[in-house]
Coordinates of C-alpha atoms and ligand atoms in Angstrom, one line a residue:
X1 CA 100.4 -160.6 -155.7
X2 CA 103.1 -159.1 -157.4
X3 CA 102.1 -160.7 -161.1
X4 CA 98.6 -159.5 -160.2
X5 CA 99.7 -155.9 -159.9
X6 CA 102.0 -156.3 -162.7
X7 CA 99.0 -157.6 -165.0
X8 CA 96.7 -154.9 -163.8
X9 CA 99.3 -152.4 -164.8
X10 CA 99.9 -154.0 -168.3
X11 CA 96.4 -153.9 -169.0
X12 CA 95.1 -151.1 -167.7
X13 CA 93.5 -148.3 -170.1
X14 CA 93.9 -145.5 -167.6
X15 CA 96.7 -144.9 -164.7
X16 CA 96.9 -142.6 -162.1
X17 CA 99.8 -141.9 -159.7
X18 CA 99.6 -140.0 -156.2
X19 CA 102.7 -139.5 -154.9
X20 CA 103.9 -138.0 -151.3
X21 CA 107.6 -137.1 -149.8
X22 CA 108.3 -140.9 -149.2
X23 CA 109.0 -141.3 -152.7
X24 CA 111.9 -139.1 -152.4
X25 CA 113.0 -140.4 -149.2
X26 CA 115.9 -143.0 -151.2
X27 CA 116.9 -140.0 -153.1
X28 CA 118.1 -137.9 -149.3
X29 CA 115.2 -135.9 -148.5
X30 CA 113.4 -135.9 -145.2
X31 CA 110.1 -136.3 -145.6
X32 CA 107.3 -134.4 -143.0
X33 CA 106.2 -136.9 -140.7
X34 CA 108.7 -139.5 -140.7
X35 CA 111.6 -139.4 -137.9
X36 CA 114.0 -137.1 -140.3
X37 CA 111.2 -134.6 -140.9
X38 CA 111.5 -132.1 -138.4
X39 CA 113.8 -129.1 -139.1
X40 CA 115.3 -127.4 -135.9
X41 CA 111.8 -129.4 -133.9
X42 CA 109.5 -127.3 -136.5
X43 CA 106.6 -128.6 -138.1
X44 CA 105.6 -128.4 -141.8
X45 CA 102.2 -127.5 -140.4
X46 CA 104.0 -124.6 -138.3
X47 CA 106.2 -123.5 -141.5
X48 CA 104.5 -123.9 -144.4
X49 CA 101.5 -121.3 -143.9
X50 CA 100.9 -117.3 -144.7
X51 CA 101.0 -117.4 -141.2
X52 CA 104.2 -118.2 -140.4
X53 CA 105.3 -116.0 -143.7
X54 CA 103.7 -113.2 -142.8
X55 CA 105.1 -113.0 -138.8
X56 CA 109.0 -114.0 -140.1
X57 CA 109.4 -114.6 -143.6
X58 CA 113.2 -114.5 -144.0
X59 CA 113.0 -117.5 -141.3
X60 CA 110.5 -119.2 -143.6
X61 CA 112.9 -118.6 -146.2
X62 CA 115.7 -120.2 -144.4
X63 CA 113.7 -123.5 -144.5
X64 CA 112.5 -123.6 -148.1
X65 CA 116.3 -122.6 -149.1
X66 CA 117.4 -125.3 -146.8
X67 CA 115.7 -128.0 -148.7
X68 CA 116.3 -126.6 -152.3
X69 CA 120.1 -126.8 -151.1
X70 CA 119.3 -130.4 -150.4
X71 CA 117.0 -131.1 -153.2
X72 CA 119.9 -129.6 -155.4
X73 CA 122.3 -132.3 -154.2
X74 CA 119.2 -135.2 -154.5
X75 CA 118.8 -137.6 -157.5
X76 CA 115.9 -138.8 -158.7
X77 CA 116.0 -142.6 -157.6
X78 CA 114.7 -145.8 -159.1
X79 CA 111.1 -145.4 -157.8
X80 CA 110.8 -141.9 -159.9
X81 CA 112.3 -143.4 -162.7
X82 CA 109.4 -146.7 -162.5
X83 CA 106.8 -144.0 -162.6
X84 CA 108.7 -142.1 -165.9
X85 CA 108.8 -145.7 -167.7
X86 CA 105.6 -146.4 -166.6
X87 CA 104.1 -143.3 -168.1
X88 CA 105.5 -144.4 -171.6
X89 CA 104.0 -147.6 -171.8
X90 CA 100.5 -146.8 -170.1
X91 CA 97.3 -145.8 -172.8
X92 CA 96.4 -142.7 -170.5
X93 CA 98.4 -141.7 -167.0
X94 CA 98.6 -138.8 -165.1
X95 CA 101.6 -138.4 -162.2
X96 CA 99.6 -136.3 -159.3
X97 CA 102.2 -135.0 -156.8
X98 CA 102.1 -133.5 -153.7
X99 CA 105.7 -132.8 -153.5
X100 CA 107.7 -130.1 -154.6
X101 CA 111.2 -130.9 -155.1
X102 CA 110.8 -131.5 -159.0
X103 CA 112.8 -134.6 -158.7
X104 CA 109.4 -136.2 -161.2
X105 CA 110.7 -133.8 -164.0
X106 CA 114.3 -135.0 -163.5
X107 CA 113.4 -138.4 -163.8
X108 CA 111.8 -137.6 -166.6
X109 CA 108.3 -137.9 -166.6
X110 CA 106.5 -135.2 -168.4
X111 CA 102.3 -135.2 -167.5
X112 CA 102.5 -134.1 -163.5
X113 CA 100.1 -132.4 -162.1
X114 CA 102.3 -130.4 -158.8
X115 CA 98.8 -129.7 -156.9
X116 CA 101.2 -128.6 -154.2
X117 CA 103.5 -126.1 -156.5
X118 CA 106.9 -125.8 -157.1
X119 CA 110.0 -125.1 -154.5
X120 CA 112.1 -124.0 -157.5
X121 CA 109.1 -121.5 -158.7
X122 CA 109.7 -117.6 -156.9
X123 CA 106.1 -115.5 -156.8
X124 CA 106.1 -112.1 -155.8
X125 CA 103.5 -111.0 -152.8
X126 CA 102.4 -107.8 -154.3
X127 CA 102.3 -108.4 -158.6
X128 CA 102.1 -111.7 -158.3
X129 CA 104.8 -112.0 -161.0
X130 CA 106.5 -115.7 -160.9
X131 CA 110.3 -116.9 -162.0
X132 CA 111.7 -120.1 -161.9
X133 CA 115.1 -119.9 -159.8
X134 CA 117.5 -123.3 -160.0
X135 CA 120.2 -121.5 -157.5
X136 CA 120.3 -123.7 -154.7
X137 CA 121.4 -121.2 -152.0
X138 CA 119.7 -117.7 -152.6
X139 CA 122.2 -114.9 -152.8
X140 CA 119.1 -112.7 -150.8
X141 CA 116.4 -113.7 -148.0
X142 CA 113.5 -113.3 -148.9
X143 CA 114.1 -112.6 -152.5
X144 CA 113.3 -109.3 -154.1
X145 CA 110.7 -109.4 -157.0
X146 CA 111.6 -106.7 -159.4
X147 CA 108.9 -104.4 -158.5
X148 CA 111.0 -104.1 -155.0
X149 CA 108.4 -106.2 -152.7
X150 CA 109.9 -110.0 -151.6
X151 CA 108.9 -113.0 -152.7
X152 CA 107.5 -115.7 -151.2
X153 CA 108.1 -119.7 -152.8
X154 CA 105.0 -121.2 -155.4
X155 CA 104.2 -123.6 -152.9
X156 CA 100.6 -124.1 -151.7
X157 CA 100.7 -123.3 -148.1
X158 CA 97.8 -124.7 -144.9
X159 CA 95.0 -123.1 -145.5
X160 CA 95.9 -122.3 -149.1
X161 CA 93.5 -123.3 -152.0
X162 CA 95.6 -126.1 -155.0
X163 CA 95.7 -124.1 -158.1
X164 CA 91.7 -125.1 -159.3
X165 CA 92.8 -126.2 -162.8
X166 CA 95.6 -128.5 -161.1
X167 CA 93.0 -129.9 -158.8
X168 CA 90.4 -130.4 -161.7
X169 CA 92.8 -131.8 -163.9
X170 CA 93.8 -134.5 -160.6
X171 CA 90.1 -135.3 -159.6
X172 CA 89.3 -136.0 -163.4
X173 CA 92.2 -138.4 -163.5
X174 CA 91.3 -140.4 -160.6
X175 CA 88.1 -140.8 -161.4
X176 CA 88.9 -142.0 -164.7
X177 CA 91.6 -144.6 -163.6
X178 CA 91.5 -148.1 -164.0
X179 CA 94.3 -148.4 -161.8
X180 CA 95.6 -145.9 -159.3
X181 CA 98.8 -146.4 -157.7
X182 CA 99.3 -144.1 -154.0
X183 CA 103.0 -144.1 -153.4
X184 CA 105.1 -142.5 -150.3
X185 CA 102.4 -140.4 -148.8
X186 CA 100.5 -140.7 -145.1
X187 CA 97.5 -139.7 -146.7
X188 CA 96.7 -136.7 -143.7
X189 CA 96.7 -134.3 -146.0
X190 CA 93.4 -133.0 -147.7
X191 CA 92.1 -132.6 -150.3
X192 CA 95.2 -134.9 -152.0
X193 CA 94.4 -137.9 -149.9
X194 CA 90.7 -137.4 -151.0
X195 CA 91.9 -138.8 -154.4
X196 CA 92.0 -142.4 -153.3
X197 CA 88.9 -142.7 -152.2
X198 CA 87.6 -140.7 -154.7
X199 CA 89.5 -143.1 -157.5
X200 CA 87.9 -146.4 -155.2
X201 CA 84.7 -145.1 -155.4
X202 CA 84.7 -144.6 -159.2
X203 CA 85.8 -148.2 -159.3
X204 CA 89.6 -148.2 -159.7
X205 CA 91.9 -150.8 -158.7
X206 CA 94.8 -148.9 -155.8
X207 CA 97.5 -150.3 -155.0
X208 CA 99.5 -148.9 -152.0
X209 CA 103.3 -148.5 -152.1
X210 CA 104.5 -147.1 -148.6
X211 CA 106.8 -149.1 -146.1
X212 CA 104.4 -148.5 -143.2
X213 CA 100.0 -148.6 -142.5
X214 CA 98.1 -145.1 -143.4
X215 CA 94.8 -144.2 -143.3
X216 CA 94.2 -145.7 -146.6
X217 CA 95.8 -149.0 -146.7
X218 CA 92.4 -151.1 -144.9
X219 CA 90.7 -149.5 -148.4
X220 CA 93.0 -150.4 -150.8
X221 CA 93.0 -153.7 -153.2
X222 CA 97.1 -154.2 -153.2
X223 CA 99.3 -153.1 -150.5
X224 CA 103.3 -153.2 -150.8
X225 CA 104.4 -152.9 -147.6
X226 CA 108.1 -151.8 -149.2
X227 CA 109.8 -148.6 -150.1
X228 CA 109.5 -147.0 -153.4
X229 CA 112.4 -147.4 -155.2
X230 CA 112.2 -151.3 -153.8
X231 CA 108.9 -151.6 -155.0
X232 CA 107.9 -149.9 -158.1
X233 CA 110.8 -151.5 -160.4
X234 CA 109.5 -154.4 -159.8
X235 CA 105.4 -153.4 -160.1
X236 CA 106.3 -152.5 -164.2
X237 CA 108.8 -154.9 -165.0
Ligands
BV8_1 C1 93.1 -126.7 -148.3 C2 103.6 -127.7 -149.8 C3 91.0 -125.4 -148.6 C4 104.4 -126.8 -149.1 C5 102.1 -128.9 -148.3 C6 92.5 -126.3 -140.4 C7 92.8 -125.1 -141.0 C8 93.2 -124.9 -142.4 C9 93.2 -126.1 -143.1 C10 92.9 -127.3 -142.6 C11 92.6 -127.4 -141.2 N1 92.4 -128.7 -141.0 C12 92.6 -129.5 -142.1 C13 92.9 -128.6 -143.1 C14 93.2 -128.9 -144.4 C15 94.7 -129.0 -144.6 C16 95.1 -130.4 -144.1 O1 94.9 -131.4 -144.8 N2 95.8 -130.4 -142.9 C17 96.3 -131.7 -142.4 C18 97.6 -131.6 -141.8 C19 95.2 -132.2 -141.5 N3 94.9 -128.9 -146.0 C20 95.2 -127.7 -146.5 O2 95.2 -126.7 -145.9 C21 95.2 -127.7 -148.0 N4 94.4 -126.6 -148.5 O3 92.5 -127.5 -147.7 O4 92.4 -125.6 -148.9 C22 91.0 -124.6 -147.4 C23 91.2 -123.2 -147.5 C24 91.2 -122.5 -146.4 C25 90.9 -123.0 -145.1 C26 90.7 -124.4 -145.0 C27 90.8 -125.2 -146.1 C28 96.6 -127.4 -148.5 C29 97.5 -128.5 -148.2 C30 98.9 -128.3 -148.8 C31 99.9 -127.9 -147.8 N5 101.2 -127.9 -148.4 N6 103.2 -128.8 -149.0 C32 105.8 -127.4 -148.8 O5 106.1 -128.6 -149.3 O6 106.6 -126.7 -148.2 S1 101.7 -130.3 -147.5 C33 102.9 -131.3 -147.2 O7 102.3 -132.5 -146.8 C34 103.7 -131.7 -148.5 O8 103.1 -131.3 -149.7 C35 103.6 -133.2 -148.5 O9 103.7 -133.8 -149.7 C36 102.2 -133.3 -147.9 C37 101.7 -134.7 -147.5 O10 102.7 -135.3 -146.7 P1 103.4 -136.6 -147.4 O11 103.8 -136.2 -148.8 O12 102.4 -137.7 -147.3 O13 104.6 -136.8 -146.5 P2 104.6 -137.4 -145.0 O14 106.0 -137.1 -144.5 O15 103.4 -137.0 -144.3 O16 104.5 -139.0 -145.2 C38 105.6 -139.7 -145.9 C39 105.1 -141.1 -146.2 O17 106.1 -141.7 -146.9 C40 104.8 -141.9 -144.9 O18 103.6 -142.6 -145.1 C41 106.0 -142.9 -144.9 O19 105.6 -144.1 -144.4 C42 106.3 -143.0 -146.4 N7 107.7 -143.4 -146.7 C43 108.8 -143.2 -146.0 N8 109.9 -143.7 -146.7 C44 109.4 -144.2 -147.9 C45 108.0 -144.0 -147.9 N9 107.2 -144.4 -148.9 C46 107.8 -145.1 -149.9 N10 109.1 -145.3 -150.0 C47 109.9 -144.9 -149.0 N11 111.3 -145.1 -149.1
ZN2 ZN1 106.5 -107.9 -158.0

């Protein structure tokens, strides 16, 4: 099985990667769903919406600065840095993520596609102006843009559209993959989970890297019932 992935890998023309919280799981961060997920017994689903902004943003804030405090003091582990060698050696890949933490550009891989933003990006909720801010703990909650209104993070909330070129971009790449790998994610979340089926359908090879069953796994062609970091070395060596 393992020879079998690795082969596909090594001879495929095209590779595309979705990846969800569980590949950051190794490197500290809780993910959404799993047991470590829940912050103070809230939700993502409850949290990460205009919703939830609108009615109490500085306690929205208090979450998002809560995990860039503990994204700050992650590393990327070995399953980010699989996916960064991987993107060297492959003809054409593109690294679709849903997650935010920007622990894919520390690792150093370079063509992402963050269909789900950026927790270190600041956009303000009247001009629409947008920063990058690397300070871990905000000195100010909710920030202040400079045109005096707060900011709210460049995430994509529930309910919220991906950024359209983002998505275009992602949908092209799955259905142009030979080979498309789904790592860490409980594939719940839509559109982004529609990209495996929509990568099967165009006649790619998945493989599934997640320690437990989703949705997906009775559709996939390879399952690795192992975590990332576990796994992936061992998929492109
Ligand atoms: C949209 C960014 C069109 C913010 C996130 C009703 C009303 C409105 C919308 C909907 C609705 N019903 C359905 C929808 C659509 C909705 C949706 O899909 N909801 C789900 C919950 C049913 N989607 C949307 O709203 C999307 N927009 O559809 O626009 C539209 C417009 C208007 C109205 C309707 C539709 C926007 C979705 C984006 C939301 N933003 N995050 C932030 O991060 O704060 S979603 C959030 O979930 C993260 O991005 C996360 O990445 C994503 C998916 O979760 P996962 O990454 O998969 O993480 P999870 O914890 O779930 O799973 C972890 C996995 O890792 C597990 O499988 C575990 O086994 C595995 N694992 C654990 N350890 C390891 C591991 N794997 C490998 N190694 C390990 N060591
Ligand atoms: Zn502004």
């Amino acid at each position: 099985m393992l020879s079998a992935i690795r082969d596909l890998l090594r001879t495929a023309r095209s590779i595309a990667v979705l990846t969800g919280a569980g590949i950051s799981a190794e490197s500290g961060i809780p993910t959404f769903r799993d047991a470590g997920g829940l912050w103070k017994n809230f939700r993502a689903e409850d949290l990460a919406t205009p919703q939830a902004f609108a009615r109490d943003p500085k306690f929205v804030w208090e979450w998002y600065d809560w995990r860039r405090s503990l994204i700050a003091k992650a590393e990327p582990n070995a399953g980010h840095h699989a996916l960064a060698e991987l993107e060297k050696r492959a003809a054409k890949f593109t690294l679709i993520t849903q997650n935010v933490d920007g622990l894919h550009d520390r690792a150093g891989s370079t063509h992402i596609l963050k269909v789900h933003g950026d927790i270190w990006t600041l956009r303000c909720t009247r001009c629409g102006h947008e920063r990058h801010d690397p300070r871990p703990s905000l000195p100010e909650l909710p920030p202040r843009c400079p045109c005096g209104a707060i900011e709210r993070p460049g995430v994509v909330w529930f309910g919220e559209n991906l950024p359209p070129d983002l998505w275009e971009k992602a949908e092209r790449a799955a259905s142009a993959a030979d080979v498309f790998l789904v790592v860490g994610t409980s594939a719940l979340v839509y559109p982004a989970a529609g990209l495996v089926h929509l990568a099967k359908a165009s006649g790619a090879k998945v493989v599934e890297v997640n320690p437990a069953e989703t949705p997906v796994s009775e559709m996939v062609d390879f399952s690795r019932r192992a975590p990332a970091a576990e796994a992936l070395p061992l998929l492109i060596s």
